[in-house]
Amino acid sequence: MAKLVKETEHPLFKKSSKLRTERFGKGLTFAAVLLTALLTAAIFFLVISKGLSTFFVNGGSVKEFFTGSTWNPGQKHEGGSPIIGALPFLTGSLAVTGLSALICTPLAIGAALFMSEISPKAGRKVMQPVIELLVGIPSVVYGFIGLSVVVPLLRDHVTGSGFGIAAGTIVLSVMILPTVTSLALDAIQAVPRSLREASLALGSTRWQMIYKVILKTAKPGLLMAVIFGMARAFGEALAVQMVIGNASVIPHSLFEPASTLTSILTMGMGYTVLGTAENNALWTLALILLLMSLAFTIAVRWIGRGKPQ
Amino acid sequence: MRQAAAEHILTPAIRTEDFRFYYGSHEALKGITLSVEQNEITALIGPSGCGKSTFLRSLNRMNDLIPDTRTAGEIWIGGKDITKPAEDTVALRKQVGMVFQHASPFPFSIYDNVAYGPRIHGKVRKAELDELVESCLQSAALWDEVKDTLNKPAGSLSGGQQQRLMIARALATKPDILLMDEPTSALDPISGAKIERLIQSLKTQFTIVLVTHNMQQAARISDRTAFFLNGEVKETGRTEMIFNSPVYEETKDYISGKFG
């Protein structure tokens, strides 16, 4: 039998210094993850607890929140519950988001197809840098341009004061266009070259290849691009607030002043005191925004997981 | 019928006349003059980079997709010089089908993969399509394996099945000529042997040009062989002649595996 070496003497049992750095690194990254997770949890907790207190502490009605059209949380109904009809902002937010996605999607997919299929050279050299530049422009600049160009244009050539859902939609469409285009481009470029060749070898025209193979194959990615754009549009505050007019009424026309969840939130938060019903009502709006962004994220994940071929 | 067949023997399915191909300034094909006979399997063999795939892809103008290339000389298919820029590539590719090395099924169902070609060429009647899809799958020896799962994604088939599906898909546009670019090199020997048998059975209806790295495959299934070397056709003739009594030393060395 081999002679037993005492545990502490054998070099394999010695603690190496590398092991220590390894553990240190592990601890450091774990701490970072923990901090991020804690922060997220704290934010969720704060927004949820504050947002729900409108209903549980101040006695607001959930039904009224989603269906009522008068927003005046500082005042109370006869029964003592705050007046919290958020329907105008909900419809405003959904309208600008949906409409801007509707305008943006064909433009973005068209631009992405041009860059990938029609003129890859010009796409790479000219369009890509332009789009990256557009993504980087702060939203307040888009809002400012909207205020100085879009609003007067609508006022002079269409109808009304120029402020309203139409102006918000136009500004948002332009704002999310680069993001959606760039994501759509990724999705289209991910379609394997072999599928393009297979289609052309069967005698398809380039256009048939694009709409029968490329768009079909890239569909989950394209859907993801649009949802990302919608998430951005839904959460955008500044640019929209500058051009939408901020009237808390249910809009009957695209050219009348309206408001969104974000615009009411940014307008109101400076004028309320923490803990009051008025303040809590704003937290409820924040909660809706949070839940919507969560829904967008889940939708993207769900589509991104994709179905196996 | 008899008379038509006799005529076929007289006119080659493909005839190239001093065909040259350039990638930028590099001359990849240096004057190919070659005839491919009707209803025969012509194997193109040769070491990597000899130009055989470039030549194959010139026959249905797939090289058009590569920027900065040009051609000289003529390729005659069906009474037309298909190298002319004005030539209709859609009609050409419908007539000259292609099967690639790697199966590339569209992410659609088995049925929709086969129906893709007929549909883009305007065939939409369900009954007509059903019949065509069935006959093509039958010709590709795949029908019995997939007839109950036509709506399943094509990607769920095995590699060998996918390659037979690719052949069925190519047959569905009713081509006269089938180009095959190493159709079995990505497959296991058993699936490969199935494809080989299939290719042999197809030559009664189609003219087949087959690029292969597999010398035994060329010897087993082709009627004629063209040996490519450095962008030229070094030697061409009946397959048994090329393999049994090659004229040139290089041909002999290549088919005996001295270089590849």
Coordinates of C-alpha atoms in Angstrom, one line a residue:
Chain A
M1 CA 0.0 0.0 0.0
A2 CA 1.2 3.4 -0.9
K3 CA 2.4 5.6 2.0
L4 CA -0.3 8.0 3.0
V5 CA 0.8 11.7 2.8
K6 CA -0.5 13.9 5.4
E7 CA -3.2 16.2 4.1
T8 CA -1.4 19.4 4.8
E9 CA 1.9 18.3 3.2
H10 CA 0.7 17.3 -0.2
P11 CA 0.8 20.2 -2.7
L12 CA -2.6 19.5 -4.1
F13 CA -4.1 20.2 -0.7
K14 CA -2.5 23.6 -0.4
K15 CA -4.7 26.6 -0.8
S16 CA -3.7 28.4 -3.9
S17 CA -3.7 32.1 -4.2
K18 CA -5.5 31.8 -7.5
L19 CA -8.4 30.2 -5.7
R20 CA -8.6 33.3 -3.5
T21 CA -8.8 35.7 -6.5
E22 CA -11.4 33.4 -8.1
R23 CA -13.5 33.6 -5.0
F24 CA -13.1 37.3 -4.7
G25 CA -14.2 37.8 -8.3
K26 CA -17.2 35.6 -7.8
G27 CA -18.2 37.5 -4.7
L28 CA -17.8 40.8 -6.5
T29 CA -20.0 39.9 -9.4
F30 CA -22.5 38.3 -7.1
A31 CA -22.7 41.5 -5.1
A32 CA -23.4 43.4 -8.3
V33 CA -26.1 41.1 -9.3
L34 CA -27.6 41.2 -5.8
L35 CA -27.6 45.0 -5.7
T36 CA -29.3 45.2 -9.1
A37 CA -31.9 42.7 -8.1
L38 CA -32.5 44.5 -4.8
L39 CA -32.9 47.8 -6.5
T40 CA -35.4 46.4 -9.0
A41 CA -37.3 44.8 -6.3
A42 CA -37.3 48.0 -4.2
I43 CA -38.6 50.0 -7.2
F44 CA -41.3 47.5 -7.9
F45 CA -42.3 47.4 -4.2
L46 CA -42.4 51.2 -4.0
V47 CA -44.4 51.7 -7.2
I48 CA -46.8 48.9 -6.4
S49 CA -47.4 49.8 -2.8
K50 CA -47.8 53.5 -3.6
G51 CA -49.8 52.8 -6.7
L52 CA -52.2 50.5 -4.9
S53 CA -52.7 52.8 -2.0
T54 CA -55.0 55.0 -4.2
F55 CA -57.4 52.1 -4.0
F56 CA -56.7 50.7 -0.6
V57 CA -55.9 53.8 1.5
N58 CA -57.7 56.6 -0.3
G59 CA -60.6 54.4 -1.2
G60 CA -60.5 55.1 -5.0
S61 CA -62.6 52.9 -7.2
V62 CA -60.7 50.6 -9.6
K63 CA -63.6 50.7 -12.0
E64 CA -63.6 54.5 -12.0
F65 CA -59.9 54.5 -12.7
F66 CA -60.2 52.5 -15.9
T67 CA -63.6 53.9 -17.1
G68 CA -64.1 57.4 -15.5
S69 CA -63.3 60.4 -17.7
T70 CA -62.7 63.0 -15.0
W71 CA -59.3 63.3 -13.4
N72 CA -59.2 65.4 -10.3
P73 CA -57.6 63.4 -7.5
G74 CA -57.3 66.5 -5.3
Q75 CA -61.1 66.6 -5.0
K76 CA -63.4 64.0 -3.6
H77 CA -66.7 62.5 -4.6
E78 CA -69.6 62.8 -2.1
G79 CA -68.7 59.4 -0.7
G80 CA -65.1 60.6 0.1
S81 CA -63.3 58.7 -2.6
P82 CA -61.0 60.7 -4.9
I83 CA -62.0 61.6 -8.5
I84 CA -59.6 59.4 -10.5
G85 CA -61.0 58.7 -14.0
A86 CA -57.8 57.9 -16.0
L87 CA -59.6 56.8 -19.2
P88 CA -58.5 60.0 -21.1
F89 CA -54.8 59.3 -20.5
L90 CA -55.1 55.6 -21.1
T91 CA -56.8 56.2 -24.4
G92 CA -54.3 58.9 -25.2
S93 CA -51.3 56.7 -24.4
L94 CA -52.7 53.7 -26.3
A95 CA -53.7 56.0 -29.3
V96 CA -50.3 57.6 -29.7
T97 CA -48.5 54.3 -29.2
G98 CA -50.7 52.3 -31.6
L99 CA -50.8 55.0 -34.3
S100 CA -47.1 55.7 -34.2
A101 CA -46.4 51.9 -34.5
L102 CA -48.8 51.8 -37.4
I103 CA -47.0 54.6 -39.2
C104 CA -43.5 53.5 -38.2
T105 CA -43.7 49.8 -39.0
P106 CA -44.0 49.9 -42.8
L107 CA -41.4 52.7 -43.0
A108 CA -39.0 50.9 -40.8
I109 CA -39.4 47.5 -42.5
G110 CA -39.1 49.3 -45.9
A111 CA -35.9 51.0 -44.9
A112 CA -34.5 47.8 -43.4
L113 CA -35.3 45.9 -46.6
F114 CA -33.6 48.6 -48.7
M115 CA -30.5 48.5 -46.6
S116 CA -30.3 44.7 -46.5
E117 CA -31.6 43.6 -49.9
I118 CA -31.8 46.4 -52.4
S119 CA -28.6 48.4 -51.7
P120 CA -26.5 46.8 -49.1
K121 CA -23.5 49.1 -50.0
A122 CA -25.4 52.4 -49.6
G123 CA -27.1 50.9 -46.6
R124 CA -23.9 50.1 -44.8
K125 CA -22.1 53.3 -45.7
V126 CA -24.8 55.9 -45.5
M127 CA -28.0 54.6 -43.8
Q128 CA -26.5 52.8 -40.9
P129 CA -24.5 55.7 -39.5
V130 CA -27.5 58.0 -40.0
I131 CA -29.7 55.7 -38.1
E132 CA -27.2 55.3 -35.3
L133 CA -27.1 59.1 -35.1
L134 CA -30.9 59.3 -35.0
V135 CA -31.1 56.8 -32.1
G136 CA -28.7 59.0 -30.1
I137 CA -30.7 62.2 -30.3
P138 CA -32.3 63.1 -27.0
S139 CA -36.1 63.0 -26.9
V140 CA -36.3 66.6 -25.8
V141 CA -34.9 67.6 -29.2
Y142 CA -37.5 65.6 -31.0
G143 CA -40.1 67.3 -28.8
F144 CA -38.7 70.7 -29.5
I145 CA -38.7 70.0 -33.3
G146 CA -42.3 68.8 -33.0
L147 CA -43.3 71.9 -31.1
S148 CA -41.6 74.3 -33.6
V149 CA -42.4 72.5 -36.8
V150 CA -45.1 69.8 -36.5
V151 CA -47.5 71.8 -34.3
P152 CA -47.5 75.0 -36.4
L153 CA -47.8 72.9 -39.6
L154 CA -50.9 71.1 -38.3
R155 CA -52.4 74.3 -37.1
D156 CA -51.9 76.1 -40.4
H157 CA -52.7 73.3 -42.8
V158 CA -55.1 71.0 -41.0
T159 CA -57.2 72.2 -38.1
G160 CA -57.3 73.3 -34.5
S161 CA -54.4 74.4 -32.4
G162 CA -52.0 71.9 -33.7
F163 CA -51.5 70.3 -30.4
G164 CA -53.0 66.8 -30.0
I165 CA -52.7 63.1 -30.7
A166 CA -51.7 63.7 -34.4
A167 CA -48.7 65.8 -33.4
G168 CA -47.7 63.3 -30.7
T169 CA -48.0 60.5 -33.1
I170 CA -45.9 62.2 -35.7
V171 CA -43.2 63.1 -33.2
L172 CA -43.2 59.6 -31.7
S173 CA -43.1 57.8 -35.1
V174 CA -40.0 59.8 -36.1
M175 CA -38.5 59.1 -32.7
I176 CA -38.9 55.3 -32.7
L177 CA -38.3 54.9 -36.4
P178 CA -34.5 54.5 -36.1
T179 CA -34.8 52.0 -33.2
V180 CA -37.4 49.9 -35.1
T181 CA -35.4 50.1 -38.3
S182 CA -32.2 49.0 -36.8
L183 CA -33.9 46.1 -35.0
A184 CA -35.8 45.1 -38.1
L185 CA -32.5 45.2 -40.1
D186 CA -31.0 42.8 -37.6
A187 CA -34.0 40.5 -38.0
I188 CA -33.9 40.6 -41.8
Q189 CA -30.1 40.1 -41.9
A190 CA -30.5 37.0 -39.7
V191 CA -32.3 35.2 -42.5
P192 CA -29.8 32.7 -43.9
R193 CA -28.3 33.4 -47.3
S194 CA -29.1 29.8 -48.3
L195 CA -32.8 30.6 -48.1
R196 CA -32.4 33.6 -50.4
E197 CA -30.5 31.5 -52.9
A198 CA -32.9 28.7 -52.7
S199 CA -35.8 31.0 -53.5
L200 CA -34.0 32.7 -56.4
A201 CA -32.8 29.3 -57.7
L202 CA -36.5 28.3 -58.0
G203 CA -37.0 31.2 -60.3
S204 CA -38.5 33.7 -57.9
T205 CA -38.1 37.4 -58.5
R206 CA -36.3 39.4 -55.8
W207 CA -39.6 40.8 -54.7
Q208 CA -41.1 37.3 -54.3
M209 CA -38.1 36.3 -52.3
I210 CA -38.5 39.3 -50.1
Y211 CA -42.2 38.9 -49.2
K212 CA -42.5 35.1 -49.4
V213 CA -39.3 34.1 -47.7
I214 CA -37.5 36.9 -46.0
L215 CA -40.4 38.6 -44.3
K216 CA -42.0 35.3 -43.4
T217 CA -38.8 34.0 -41.9
A218 CA -38.0 37.2 -40.1
K219 CA -41.5 37.7 -38.8
P220 CA -40.8 37.0 -35.1
G221 CA -37.8 39.4 -35.2
L222 CA -39.8 42.0 -37.0
L223 CA -42.6 41.7 -34.4
M224 CA -40.1 42.1 -31.7
A225 CA -38.7 45.3 -33.3
V226 CA -42.2 46.8 -33.4
I227 CA -42.9 45.9 -29.8
F228 CA -39.6 47.5 -28.7
G229 CA -40.7 50.6 -30.6
M230 CA -44.1 50.6 -28.9
A231 CA -42.5 50.1 -25.5
R232 CA -40.4 53.2 -26.2
A233 CA -43.3 55.2 -27.5
F234 CA -45.6 54.2 -24.6
G235 CA -43.0 55.3 -22.0
E236 CA -41.9 58.5 -23.7
A237 CA -42.8 61.5 -21.6
L238 CA -41.0 64.6 -22.6
A239 CA -41.4 64.8 -26.4
V240 CA -45.1 63.8 -26.2
Q241 CA -45.9 66.2 -23.4
M242 CA -44.5 69.1 -25.5
V243 CA -46.8 68.6 -28.4
I244 CA -50.0 66.8 -27.2
G245 CA -51.7 69.7 -25.5
N246 CA -52.2 68.1 -22.1
A247 CA -55.9 68.3 -21.8
S248 CA -57.4 65.6 -19.6
V249 CA -60.4 64.9 -21.8
I250 CA -61.2 61.9 -23.9
P251 CA -60.1 63.0 -27.4
H252 CA -62.7 63.0 -30.1
S253 CA -60.4 64.0 -32.9
L254 CA -56.7 63.5 -33.6
F255 CA -56.3 67.2 -33.7
E256 CA -57.7 68.2 -30.3
P257 CA -55.5 68.5 -27.3
A258 CA -55.2 65.3 -25.3
S259 CA -52.9 63.7 -22.8
T260 CA -51.1 60.5 -22.0
L261 CA -50.2 58.7 -18.7
T262 CA -46.6 60.0 -19.0
S263 CA -47.5 63.6 -19.7
I264 CA -49.9 63.8 -16.8
L265 CA -47.3 62.2 -14.6
T266 CA -44.6 64.7 -15.5
M267 CA -46.9 67.6 -15.3
G268 CA -48.4 66.6 -11.9
M269 CA -45.5 65.4 -9.9
G270 CA -44.1 68.8 -9.1
Y271 CA -47.3 70.0 -7.6
T272 CA -48.3 67.2 -5.2
V273 CA -47.2 66.3 -1.7
L274 CA -46.0 62.8 -0.9
G275 CA -48.7 60.7 0.9
T276 CA -51.7 62.7 -0.3
A277 CA -54.4 61.2 -2.4
E278 CA -53.3 63.4 -5.3
N279 CA -49.8 62.1 -5.1
N280 CA -50.9 58.5 -4.7
A281 CA -53.0 58.8 -7.9
L282 CA -49.9 59.7 -9.8
W283 CA -48.2 56.6 -8.4
T284 CA -51.1 54.6 -9.8
L285 CA -50.3 56.0 -13.2
A286 CA -46.7 55.1 -12.7
L287 CA -47.8 51.6 -11.8
I288 CA -49.8 51.3 -15.0
L289 CA -46.7 52.4 -17.0
L290 CA -44.6 49.8 -15.1
L291 CA -47.0 47.0 -15.8
M292 CA -47.2 48.0 -19.4
S293 CA -43.5 48.0 -19.9
L294 CA -43.4 44.6 -18.1
A295 CA -46.0 43.3 -20.5
F296 CA -44.0 44.6 -23.5
T297 CA -40.8 42.9 -22.1
I298 CA -42.7 39.6 -21.6
A299 CA -44.1 39.8 -25.1
V300 CA -40.7 40.4 -26.6
R301 CA -39.2 37.5 -24.6
W302 CA -42.1 35.2 -25.5
I303 CA -41.7 36.0 -29.2
G304 CA -38.0 35.9 -29.0
R305 CA -38.0 32.4 -27.6
G306 CA -39.7 31.5 -30.9
K307 CA -41.2 28.3 -32.1
P308 CA -38.8 25.6 -33.2
Q309 CA -38.9 25.0 -36.9
Chain B
M1 CA -42.1 10.1 -78.8
R2 CA -39.5 8.0 -80.5
Q3 CA -38.8 10.8 -82.9
A4 CA -38.5 13.4 -80.2
A5 CA -36.1 11.2 -78.3
A6 CA -34.0 10.9 -81.4
E7 CA -33.9 14.6 -81.8
H8 CA -32.8 15.0 -78.2
I9 CA -29.7 12.9 -78.8
L10 CA -28.7 15.3 -81.6
T11 CA -29.0 18.5 -79.6
P12 CA -27.1 18.7 -76.4
A13 CA -29.1 20.1 -73.4
I14 CA -26.3 22.5 -72.6
R15 CA -23.6 23.6 -74.9
T16 CA -20.9 26.1 -73.8
E17 CA -18.6 27.9 -76.2
D18 CA -15.3 29.3 -74.8
F19 CA -17.1 30.3 -71.6
R20 CA -15.0 32.5 -69.3
F21 CA -15.8 33.8 -65.8
Y22 CA -14.0 36.5 -63.9
Y23 CA -14.1 37.4 -60.2
G24 CA -12.9 41.0 -60.5
S25 CA -9.7 40.6 -62.6
H26 CA -9.2 37.0 -61.7
E27 CA -10.1 34.6 -64.5
A28 CA -11.8 31.6 -62.7
L29 CA -13.0 29.8 -65.8
K30 CA -10.6 30.0 -68.8
G31 CA -12.6 29.1 -71.8
I32 CA -14.9 26.1 -71.1
T33 CA -16.3 24.4 -74.2
L34 CA -18.5 21.5 -73.1
S35 CA -21.6 19.7 -74.1
V36 CA -24.1 18.2 -71.7
E37 CA -26.3 15.6 -73.4
Q38 CA -30.1 15.2 -72.8
N39 CA -31.2 12.7 -70.2
E40 CA -27.7 11.9 -69.0
I41 CA -25.9 12.5 -65.8
T42 CA -22.8 14.5 -66.3
A43 CA -20.4 14.6 -63.4
L44 CA -18.0 17.6 -62.9
I45 CA -15.0 16.5 -60.9
G46 CA -11.8 18.2 -60.0
P47 CA -9.9 19.5 -57.0
S48 CA -11.2 22.4 -54.8
G49 CA -11.0 25.7 -56.5
C50 CA -10.9 24.2 -60.0
G51 CA -14.0 26.1 -61.1
K52 CA -16.5 23.3 -61.3
S53 CA -19.0 25.0 -58.9
T54 CA -18.5 28.3 -60.5
F55 CA -19.3 26.7 -63.8
L56 CA -22.4 24.9 -62.4
R57 CA -23.7 28.2 -60.9
S58 CA -23.1 29.9 -64.3
L59 CA -25.6 27.5 -65.9
N60 CA -28.6 29.1 -64.0
R61 CA -27.0 32.5 -63.5
M62 CA -26.7 32.2 -59.7
N63 CA -23.4 33.9 -60.0
D64 CA -25.3 37.1 -60.8
L65 CA -25.7 37.5 -57.1
I66 CA -22.0 37.9 -56.6
P67 CA -20.9 41.5 -57.2
D68 CA -18.0 42.5 -59.4
T69 CA -18.1 39.5 -61.7
R70 CA -18.4 39.2 -65.4
T71 CA -18.5 36.5 -68.1
A72 CA -17.4 36.0 -71.7
G73 CA -18.3 33.3 -74.2
E74 CA -21.6 31.6 -74.6
I75 CA -23.8 29.1 -72.8
W76 CA -26.6 27.7 -75.0
I77 CA -29.6 26.2 -73.2
G78 CA -32.9 25.6 -75.0
G79 CA -31.8 27.5 -78.1
K80 CA -30.8 30.6 -76.2
D81 CA -27.5 32.1 -75.1
I82 CA -28.3 32.5 -71.4
T83 CA -25.2 34.6 -70.7
K84 CA -26.9 37.6 -72.4
P85 CA -27.7 40.2 -69.7
A86 CA -31.2 40.6 -71.1
E87 CA -31.9 36.9 -70.7
D88 CA -34.8 36.3 -68.3
T89 CA -33.3 34.6 -65.3
V90 CA -36.7 33.8 -63.8
A91 CA -37.6 31.7 -66.8
L92 CA -34.1 30.2 -66.9
R93 CA -34.1 29.2 -63.3
K94 CA -37.6 27.7 -63.7
Q95 CA -36.2 25.5 -66.5
V96 CA -32.8 24.8 -64.8
G97 CA -33.4 23.7 -61.3
M98 CA -30.7 23.5 -58.6
V99 CA -30.0 21.4 -55.5
F100 CA -27.4 22.8 -53.1
Q101 CA -24.9 21.0 -50.9
H102 CA -26.7 21.9 -47.7
A103 CA -30.4 21.3 -47.6
S104 CA -32.1 24.7 -47.0
P105 CA -35.7 24.1 -46.4
F106 CA -37.9 27.2 -46.0
P107 CA -39.2 27.5 -42.4
F108 CA -42.6 26.4 -43.8
S109 CA -44.4 23.1 -43.9
I110 CA -43.3 20.2 -46.1
Y111 CA -46.2 20.9 -48.4
D112 CA -45.5 24.6 -48.7
N113 CA -41.8 23.9 -49.4
V114 CA -42.7 21.8 -52.5
A115 CA -45.5 24.2 -53.5
Y116 CA -43.2 27.2 -53.3
G117 CA -42.0 27.1 -56.9
P118 CA -45.3 26.4 -58.6
R119 CA -46.9 29.1 -56.4
I120 CA -44.4 31.8 -57.4
H121 CA -44.9 30.8 -61.0
G122 CA -48.6 31.5 -60.6
K123 CA -50.1 28.0 -59.9
V124 CA -52.6 28.5 -57.1
R125 CA -55.4 25.9 -57.6
K126 CA -55.5 23.6 -54.6
A127 CA -56.3 20.4 -56.5
E128 CA -53.6 21.0 -59.1
L129 CA -51.0 21.9 -56.4
D130 CA -52.0 18.8 -54.3
E131 CA -51.4 16.6 -57.3
L132 CA -48.1 18.2 -58.2
V133 CA -46.8 18.1 -54.6
E134 CA -47.6 14.4 -54.4
S135 CA -46.0 13.5 -57.7
C136 CA -42.8 15.5 -56.9
L137 CA -42.5 13.9 -53.5
Q138 CA -43.0 10.6 -55.1
S139 CA -40.4 11.3 -57.7
A140 CA -38.0 12.3 -54.9
A141 CA -38.8 9.0 -53.1
L142 CA -40.0 10.9 -50.1
W143 CA -43.8 10.5 -50.4
D144 CA -44.2 7.4 -48.4
E145 CA -42.3 8.9 -45.5
V146 CA -44.1 12.2 -45.3
K147 CA -47.6 11.7 -46.8
D148 CA -49.2 11.9 -43.4
T149 CA -47.2 14.8 -42.1
L150 CA -47.3 17.2 -45.0
N151 CA -48.2 20.1 -42.7
K152 CA -45.3 19.5 -40.4
P153 CA -42.4 21.9 -40.6
A154 CA -39.8 20.8 -43.1
G155 CA -37.1 21.4 -40.5
S156 CA -38.3 18.4 -38.5
L157 CA -37.1 16.0 -41.2
S158 CA -33.8 14.2 -41.0
G159 CA -30.9 15.5 -43.1
G160 CA -31.3 12.9 -45.9
Q161 CA -35.1 13.5 -46.0
Q162 CA -34.5 17.2 -46.2
Q163 CA -32.2 16.8 -49.2
R164 CA -34.8 14.6 -50.9
L165 CA -37.3 17.4 -50.1
M166 CA -35.0 19.9 -51.8
I167 CA -35.0 17.7 -54.9
A168 CA -38.8 17.5 -54.8
R169 CA -38.9 21.2 -54.4
A170 CA -36.6 21.7 -57.4
L171 CA -38.7 19.2 -59.5
A172 CA -41.9 21.1 -58.7
T173 CA -41.1 23.9 -61.2
K174 CA -40.9 21.2 -63.9
P175 CA -37.4 21.9 -65.0
D176 CA -35.6 20.2 -67.9
I177 CA -32.2 20.3 -66.3
L178 CA -31.2 19.7 -62.7
L179 CA -28.0 21.1 -61.3
M180 CA -26.7 19.4 -58.2
D181 CA -23.8 20.9 -56.2
E182 CA -22.4 18.1 -54.1
P183 CA -25.8 16.9 -53.0
T184 CA -24.6 14.1 -50.8
S185 CA -21.5 15.5 -49.2
A186 CA -23.2 16.6 -46.1
L187 CA -25.0 13.3 -45.6
D188 CA -24.2 10.0 -44.0
P189 CA -23.4 7.1 -46.4
I190 CA -26.9 5.5 -46.2
S191 CA -28.8 8.7 -46.9
G192 CA -26.2 9.5 -49.6
A193 CA -26.8 6.2 -51.3
K194 CA -30.5 6.8 -51.3
I195 CA -30.0 10.2 -53.0
E196 CA -27.6 8.5 -55.5
R197 CA -30.3 6.0 -56.5
L198 CA -32.8 8.8 -56.7
I199 CA -30.5 10.8 -59.0
Q200 CA -30.2 7.8 -61.3
S201 CA -33.9 7.2 -61.4
L202 CA -34.4 10.9 -62.4
K203 CA -32.3 10.9 -65.5
T204 CA -35.1 9.3 -67.6
Q205 CA -36.9 12.6 -67.2
F206 CA -34.2 15.2 -66.6
T207 CA -30.8 16.1 -67.7
I208 CA -28.5 16.2 -64.7
V209 CA -25.3 18.0 -64.0
L210 CA -23.6 16.9 -60.8
V211 CA -20.7 18.5 -59.1
T212 CA -19.0 16.0 -56.8
H213 CA -15.9 15.5 -54.8
N214 CA -16.6 11.8 -54.5
M215 CA -14.9 10.0 -57.3
Q216 CA -16.7 6.7 -56.6
Q217 CA -20.0 8.6 -56.9
A218 CA -19.0 10.0 -60.2
A219 CA -17.9 6.5 -61.4
R220 CA -21.1 4.9 -60.1
I221 CA -23.8 7.1 -61.4
S222 CA -22.6 9.4 -64.2
D223 CA -22.7 8.8 -67.9
R224 CA -20.2 11.4 -68.7
T225 CA -17.4 13.0 -66.7
A226 CA -15.7 16.3 -67.1
F227 CA -12.4 16.8 -65.2
F228 CA -11.8 20.4 -64.3
L229 CA -8.4 21.7 -63.4
N230 CA -7.3 25.3 -62.8
G231 CA -10.3 26.8 -64.5
E232 CA -10.2 24.6 -67.6
V233 CA -11.8 21.3 -68.7
K234 CA -8.7 19.1 -68.8
E235 CA -10.5 16.0 -70.0
T236 CA -14.0 15.0 -70.8
G237 CA -15.7 11.9 -72.1
R238 CA -17.8 8.8 -71.2
T239 CA -17.3 8.1 -67.5
E240 CA -15.9 4.6 -68.0
M241 CA -13.3 6.0 -70.5
I242 CA -12.2 8.8 -68.0
F243 CA -11.9 6.4 -65.2
N244 CA -10.4 3.4 -67.0
S245 CA -8.2 4.9 -69.6
P246 CA -7.7 8.6 -69.1
V247 CA -5.6 10.4 -71.7
Y248 CA -3.8 12.9 -69.4
E249 CA -1.5 12.1 -66.5
E250 CA -3.3 14.7 -64.3
T251 CA -6.6 13.0 -64.8
K252 CA -5.1 9.7 -63.9
D253 CA -3.4 11.2 -60.8
Y254 CA -6.6 12.9 -59.7
I255 CA -8.9 10.0 -60.0
S256 CA -6.4 7.7 -58.4
G257 CA -6.3 10.1 -55.4
K258 CA -2.8 11.4 -55.9
F259 CA -4.0 14.9 -55.3
G260 CA -7.3 16.5 -54.4

